[in-house]
Coordinates of C-alpha atoms and ligand atoms in Angstrom, one line a residue:
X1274 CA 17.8 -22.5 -16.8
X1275 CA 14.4 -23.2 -18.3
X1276 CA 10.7 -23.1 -15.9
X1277 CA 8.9 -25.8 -16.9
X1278 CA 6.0 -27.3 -15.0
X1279 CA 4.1 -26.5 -12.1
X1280 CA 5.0 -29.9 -9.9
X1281 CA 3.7 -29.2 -6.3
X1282 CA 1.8 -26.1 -4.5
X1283 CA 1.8 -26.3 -0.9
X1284 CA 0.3 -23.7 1.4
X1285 CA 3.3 -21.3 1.1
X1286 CA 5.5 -22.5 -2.0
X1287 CA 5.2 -23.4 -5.4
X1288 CA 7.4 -25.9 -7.1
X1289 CA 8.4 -25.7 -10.8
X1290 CA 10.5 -28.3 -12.9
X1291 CA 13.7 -27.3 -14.5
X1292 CA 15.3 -28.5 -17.7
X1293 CA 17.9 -29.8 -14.9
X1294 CA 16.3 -33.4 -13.4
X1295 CA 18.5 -32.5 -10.0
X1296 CA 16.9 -28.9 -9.8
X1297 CA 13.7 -27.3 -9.1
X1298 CA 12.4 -23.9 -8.5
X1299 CA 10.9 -23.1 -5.5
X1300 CA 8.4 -20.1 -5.6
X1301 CA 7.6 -17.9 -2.2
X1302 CA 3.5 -17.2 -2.2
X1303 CA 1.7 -14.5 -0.6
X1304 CA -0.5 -16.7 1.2
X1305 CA -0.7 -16.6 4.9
X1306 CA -2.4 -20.1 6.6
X1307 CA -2.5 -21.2 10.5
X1308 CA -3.6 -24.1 12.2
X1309 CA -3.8 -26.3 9.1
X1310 CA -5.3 -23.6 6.5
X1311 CA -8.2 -23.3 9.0
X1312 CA -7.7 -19.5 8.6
X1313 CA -6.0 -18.1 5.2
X1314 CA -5.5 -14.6 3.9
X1315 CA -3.1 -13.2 1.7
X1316 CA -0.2 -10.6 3.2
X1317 CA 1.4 -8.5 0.1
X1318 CA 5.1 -9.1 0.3
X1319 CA 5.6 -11.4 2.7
X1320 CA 7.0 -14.4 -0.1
X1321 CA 9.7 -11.7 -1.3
X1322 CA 10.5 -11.5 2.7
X1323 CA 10.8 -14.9 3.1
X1324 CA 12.2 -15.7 0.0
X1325 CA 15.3 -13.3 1.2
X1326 CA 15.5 -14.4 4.9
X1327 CA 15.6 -17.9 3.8
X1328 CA 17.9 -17.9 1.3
X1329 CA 20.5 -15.8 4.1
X1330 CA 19.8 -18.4 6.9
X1331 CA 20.5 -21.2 4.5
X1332 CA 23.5 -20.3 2.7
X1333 CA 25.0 -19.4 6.4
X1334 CA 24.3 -23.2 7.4
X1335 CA 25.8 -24.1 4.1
X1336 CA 28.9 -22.8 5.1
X1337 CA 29.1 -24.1 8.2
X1338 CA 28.9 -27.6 7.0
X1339 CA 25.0 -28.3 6.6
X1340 CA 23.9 -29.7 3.5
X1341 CA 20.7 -27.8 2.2
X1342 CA 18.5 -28.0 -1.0
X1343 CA 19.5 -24.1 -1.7
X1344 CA 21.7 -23.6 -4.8
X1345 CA 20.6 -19.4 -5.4
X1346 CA 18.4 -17.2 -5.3
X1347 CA 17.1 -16.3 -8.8
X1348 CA 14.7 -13.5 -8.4
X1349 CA 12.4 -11.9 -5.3
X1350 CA 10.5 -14.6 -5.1
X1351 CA 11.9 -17.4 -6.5
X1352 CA 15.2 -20.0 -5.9
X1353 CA 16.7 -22.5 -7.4
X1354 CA 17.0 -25.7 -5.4
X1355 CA 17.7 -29.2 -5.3
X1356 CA 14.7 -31.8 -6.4
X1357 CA 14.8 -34.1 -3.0
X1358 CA 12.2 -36.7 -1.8
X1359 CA 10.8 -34.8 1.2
X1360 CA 10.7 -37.2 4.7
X1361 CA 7.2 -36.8 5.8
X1362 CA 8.0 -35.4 9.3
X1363 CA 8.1 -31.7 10.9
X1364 CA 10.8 -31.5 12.6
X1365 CA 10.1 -29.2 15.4
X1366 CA 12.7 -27.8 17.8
X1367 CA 11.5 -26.2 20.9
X1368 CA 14.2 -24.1 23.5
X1369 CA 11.1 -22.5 25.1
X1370 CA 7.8 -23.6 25.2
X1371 CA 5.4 -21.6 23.1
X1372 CA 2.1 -22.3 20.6
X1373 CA 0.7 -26.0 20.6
X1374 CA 3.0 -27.0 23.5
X1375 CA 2.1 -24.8 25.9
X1376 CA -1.8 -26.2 25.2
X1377 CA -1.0 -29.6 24.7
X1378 CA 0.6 -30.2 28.2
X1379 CA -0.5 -27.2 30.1
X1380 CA 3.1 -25.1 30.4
X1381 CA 3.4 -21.6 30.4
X1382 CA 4.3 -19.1 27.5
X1383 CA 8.0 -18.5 27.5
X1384 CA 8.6 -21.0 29.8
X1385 CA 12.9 -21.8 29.2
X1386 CA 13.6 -25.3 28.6
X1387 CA 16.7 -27.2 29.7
X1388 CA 17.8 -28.4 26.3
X1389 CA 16.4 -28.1 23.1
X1390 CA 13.3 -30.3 22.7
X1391 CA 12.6 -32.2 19.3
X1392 CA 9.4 -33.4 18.3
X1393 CA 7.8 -34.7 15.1
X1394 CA 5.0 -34.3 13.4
X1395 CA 3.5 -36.4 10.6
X1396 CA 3.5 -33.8 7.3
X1397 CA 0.0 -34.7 6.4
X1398 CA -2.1 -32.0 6.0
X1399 CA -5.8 -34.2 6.2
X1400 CA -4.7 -35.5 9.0
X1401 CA -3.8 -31.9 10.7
X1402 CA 0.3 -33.1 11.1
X1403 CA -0.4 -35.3 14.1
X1404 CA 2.1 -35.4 16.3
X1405 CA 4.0 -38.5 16.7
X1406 CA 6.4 -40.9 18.7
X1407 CA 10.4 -41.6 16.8
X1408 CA 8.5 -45.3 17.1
X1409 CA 6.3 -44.8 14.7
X1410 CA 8.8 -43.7 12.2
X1411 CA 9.8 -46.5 11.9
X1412 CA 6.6 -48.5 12.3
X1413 CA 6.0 -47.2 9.2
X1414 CA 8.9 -46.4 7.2
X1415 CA 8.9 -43.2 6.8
X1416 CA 12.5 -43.1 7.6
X1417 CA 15.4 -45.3 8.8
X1418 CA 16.9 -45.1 11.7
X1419 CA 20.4 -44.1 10.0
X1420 CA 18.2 -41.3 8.8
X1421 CA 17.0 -39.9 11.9
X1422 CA 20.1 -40.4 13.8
X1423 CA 21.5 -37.9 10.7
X1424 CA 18.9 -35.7 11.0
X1425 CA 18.4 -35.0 14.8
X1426 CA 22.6 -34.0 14.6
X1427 CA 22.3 -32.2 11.9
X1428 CA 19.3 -30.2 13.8
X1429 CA 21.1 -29.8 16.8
X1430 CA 23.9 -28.0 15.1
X1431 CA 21.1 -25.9 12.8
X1432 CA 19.7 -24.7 16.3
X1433 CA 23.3 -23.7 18.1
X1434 CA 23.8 -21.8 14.7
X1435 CA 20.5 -19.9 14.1
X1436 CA 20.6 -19.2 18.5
X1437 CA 23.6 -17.2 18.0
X1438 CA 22.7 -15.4 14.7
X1439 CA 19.4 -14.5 16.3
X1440 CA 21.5 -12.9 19.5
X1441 CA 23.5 -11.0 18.0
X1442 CA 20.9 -9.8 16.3
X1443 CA 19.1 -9.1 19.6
X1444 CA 16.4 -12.0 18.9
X1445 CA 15.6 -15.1 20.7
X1446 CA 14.9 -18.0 18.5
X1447 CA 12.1 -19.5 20.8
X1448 CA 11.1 -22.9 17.7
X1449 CA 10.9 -23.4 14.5
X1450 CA 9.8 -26.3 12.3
X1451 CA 12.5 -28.0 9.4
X1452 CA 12.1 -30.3 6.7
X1453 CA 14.7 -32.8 5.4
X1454 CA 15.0 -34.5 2.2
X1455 CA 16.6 -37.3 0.4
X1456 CA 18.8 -35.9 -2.6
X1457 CA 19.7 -38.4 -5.3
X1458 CA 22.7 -37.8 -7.7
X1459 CA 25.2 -40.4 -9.3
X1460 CA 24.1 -43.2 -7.3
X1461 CA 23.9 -42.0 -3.8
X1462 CA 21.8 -40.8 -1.4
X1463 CA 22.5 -38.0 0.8
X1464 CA 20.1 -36.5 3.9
X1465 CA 19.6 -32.6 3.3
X1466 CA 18.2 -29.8 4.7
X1467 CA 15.1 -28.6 2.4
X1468 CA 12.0 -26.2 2.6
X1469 CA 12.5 -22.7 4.3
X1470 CA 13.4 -21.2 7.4
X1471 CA 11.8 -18.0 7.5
X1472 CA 9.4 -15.8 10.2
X1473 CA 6.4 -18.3 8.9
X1474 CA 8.6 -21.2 10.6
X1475 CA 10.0 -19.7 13.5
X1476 CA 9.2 -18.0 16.4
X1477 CA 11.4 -14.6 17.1
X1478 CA 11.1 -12.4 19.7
X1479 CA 12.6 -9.1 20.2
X1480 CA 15.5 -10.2 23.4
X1481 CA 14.5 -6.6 25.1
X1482 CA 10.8 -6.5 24.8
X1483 CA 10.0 -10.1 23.5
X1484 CA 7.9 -8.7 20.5
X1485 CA 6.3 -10.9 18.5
X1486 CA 8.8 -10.9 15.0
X1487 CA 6.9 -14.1 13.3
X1488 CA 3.8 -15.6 11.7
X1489 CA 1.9 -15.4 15.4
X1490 CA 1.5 -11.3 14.5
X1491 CA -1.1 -13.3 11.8
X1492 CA -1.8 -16.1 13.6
X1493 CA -2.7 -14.2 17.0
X1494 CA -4.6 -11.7 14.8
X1495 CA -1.4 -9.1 16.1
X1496 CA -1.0 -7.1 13.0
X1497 CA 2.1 -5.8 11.4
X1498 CA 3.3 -8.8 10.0
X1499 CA 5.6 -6.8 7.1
X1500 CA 7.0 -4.2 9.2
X1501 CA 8.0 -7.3 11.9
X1502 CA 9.5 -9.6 8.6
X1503 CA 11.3 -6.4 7.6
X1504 CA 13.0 -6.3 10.7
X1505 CA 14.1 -9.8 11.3
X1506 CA 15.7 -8.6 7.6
X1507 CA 17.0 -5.6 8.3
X1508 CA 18.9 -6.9 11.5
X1509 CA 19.7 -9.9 9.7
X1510 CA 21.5 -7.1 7.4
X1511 CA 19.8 -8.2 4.4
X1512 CA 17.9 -4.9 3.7
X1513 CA 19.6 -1.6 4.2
X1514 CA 16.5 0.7 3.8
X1515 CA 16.0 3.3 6.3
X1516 CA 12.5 3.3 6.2
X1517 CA 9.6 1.1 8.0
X1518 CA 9.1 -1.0 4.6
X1519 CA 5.5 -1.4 3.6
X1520 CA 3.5 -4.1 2.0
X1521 CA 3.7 -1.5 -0.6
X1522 CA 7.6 -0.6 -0.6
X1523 CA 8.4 -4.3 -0.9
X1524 CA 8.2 -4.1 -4.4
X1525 CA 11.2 -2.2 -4.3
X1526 CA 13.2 -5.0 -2.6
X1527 CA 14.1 -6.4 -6.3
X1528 CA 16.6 -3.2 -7.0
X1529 CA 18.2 -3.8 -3.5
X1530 CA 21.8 -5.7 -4.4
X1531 CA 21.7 -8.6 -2.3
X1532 CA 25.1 -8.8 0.5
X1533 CA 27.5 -11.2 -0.2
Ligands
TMP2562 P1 3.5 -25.1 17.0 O1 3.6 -24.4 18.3 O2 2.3 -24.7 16.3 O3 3.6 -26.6 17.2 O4 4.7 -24.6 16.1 C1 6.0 -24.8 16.5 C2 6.9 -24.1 15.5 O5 6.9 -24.7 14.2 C3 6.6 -22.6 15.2 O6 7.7 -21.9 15.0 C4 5.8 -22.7 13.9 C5 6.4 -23.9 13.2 N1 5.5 -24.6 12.4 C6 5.6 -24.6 11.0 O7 6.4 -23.9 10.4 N2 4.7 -25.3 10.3 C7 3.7 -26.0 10.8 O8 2.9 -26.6 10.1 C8 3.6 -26.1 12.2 C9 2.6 -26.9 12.9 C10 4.5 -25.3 13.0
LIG2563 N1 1.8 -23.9 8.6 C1 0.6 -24.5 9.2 C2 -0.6 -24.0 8.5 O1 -0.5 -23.4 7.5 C3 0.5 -24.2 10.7 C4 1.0 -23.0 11.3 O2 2.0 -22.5 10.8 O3 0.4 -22.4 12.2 O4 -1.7 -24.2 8.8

């Protein structure tokens, strides 16, 4: 499989073109940003991190039945994925209120909700991802209706999964935030699973203490955002390193065989 091209760099990612026209290659950046790249830094390590937790959660979906963008893992920091045309929504699940929520409408940190809450968010970064009503996708067709009725069961089986991987783990999965794409190939159309799931899109927090195990160690200025990544691995039993891993040890994550 040949690089090619730089196509798109987001915040996070970089995507390459293949010699494949289906495939692409998605590249995990350094670069830490909250509340729309209003403050940025860079955290050594944390793309090889994510790069690895991602490609476990996804291939575990994959083999429960939901479609995803992930074909392998090439390298520490890059994958090979499928080229899809992103829907331009965040899909953000919520089973207890955290972050914007809890400022938006006034409810308390770690407040439980009764079911899982969706909401979307318009994936426009000028714009700050406003959030926004199922109407107005399709005021505007940003997706169908078929779509979204797709999507929203696919998510709720992506959030029973990732609830009880995080248990047994001893994490609570508190939100996270997917992406779906449209994935073209002999003719049809299929609704997939893209982008990441990693710490930088989900909030984890230790079950017995309810430590912070996510991008809020950055974005509340909390520290220790490697050693918490390197956790959510290690229990995740994607790293078997004894140590506390560094920003510096990281490097070494490249010689560790990945689990199968
Ligand atoms: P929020 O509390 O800021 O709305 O975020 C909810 C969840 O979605 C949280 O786990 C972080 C994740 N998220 C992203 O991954 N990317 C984003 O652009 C936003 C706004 C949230
Ligand atoms: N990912 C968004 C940003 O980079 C928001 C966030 O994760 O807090 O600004």
């Amino acid at each position: 499989m040949k690089k090619g091209k730089k196509l798109y760099e987001g915040k996070a990612k970089i995507i390459y073109a293949t010699n494949d026209k289906d495939l692409v290659i998605q590249y995990f950046k350094d670069d830490a940003t909250a509340f729309n790249n209003q403050k940025k830094t860079t955290i050594e390590g944390k793309g090889v991190l994510n790069n690895r937790i991602s490609e476990h959660i996804l291939s575990n979906l994959g083999q429960i039945g939901i479609k995803n963008h992930l074909v392998k893992r090439l390298n520490m920091r890059e994958q090979i994925i499928k080229l899809v045309e992103i829907i331009p929504i965040e899909f953000i699940v919520r089973n207890v209120a955290s972050g914007s929520i809890t400022k938006r409408l006034g409810i308390e940190d770690g407040t439980v909700l009764k079911e899982p809450l969706v909401e979307y968010c318009l994936k426009d970064d000028k714009l700050g991802d406003p959030l926004i009503a199922e109407e107005h996708i399709y005021a505007f067709d940003w997706a169908t209706k078929k779509e979204i009725e797709k999507v929203k069961k696919m998510i709720l089986r992506i959030n029973d999964f990732m609830i009880g991987m995080f248990r047994g783990v001893g994490i609570k999965l508190i939100d996270f935030k997917l992406e779906f794409g449209r994935f073209k190939s002999n003719g049809k159309t299929e609704i997939i699973l893209a982008d990441e799931i990693s710490p930088d899109t989900c909030r984890l927090w230790d079950s017995v203490t309810d430590k912070k195990l996510d991008k809020d160690r950055f974005r509340k200025d909390l520290g220790d955002l490697i050693p918490a990544y390197t956790e959510v691995a290690k229990r995740l039993g994607i790293l078997h390193e004894q140590s506390n891993v560094s920003a510096v040890n990281v490097t070494k994550l490249s010689s560790i065989k990945k689990r199968k």
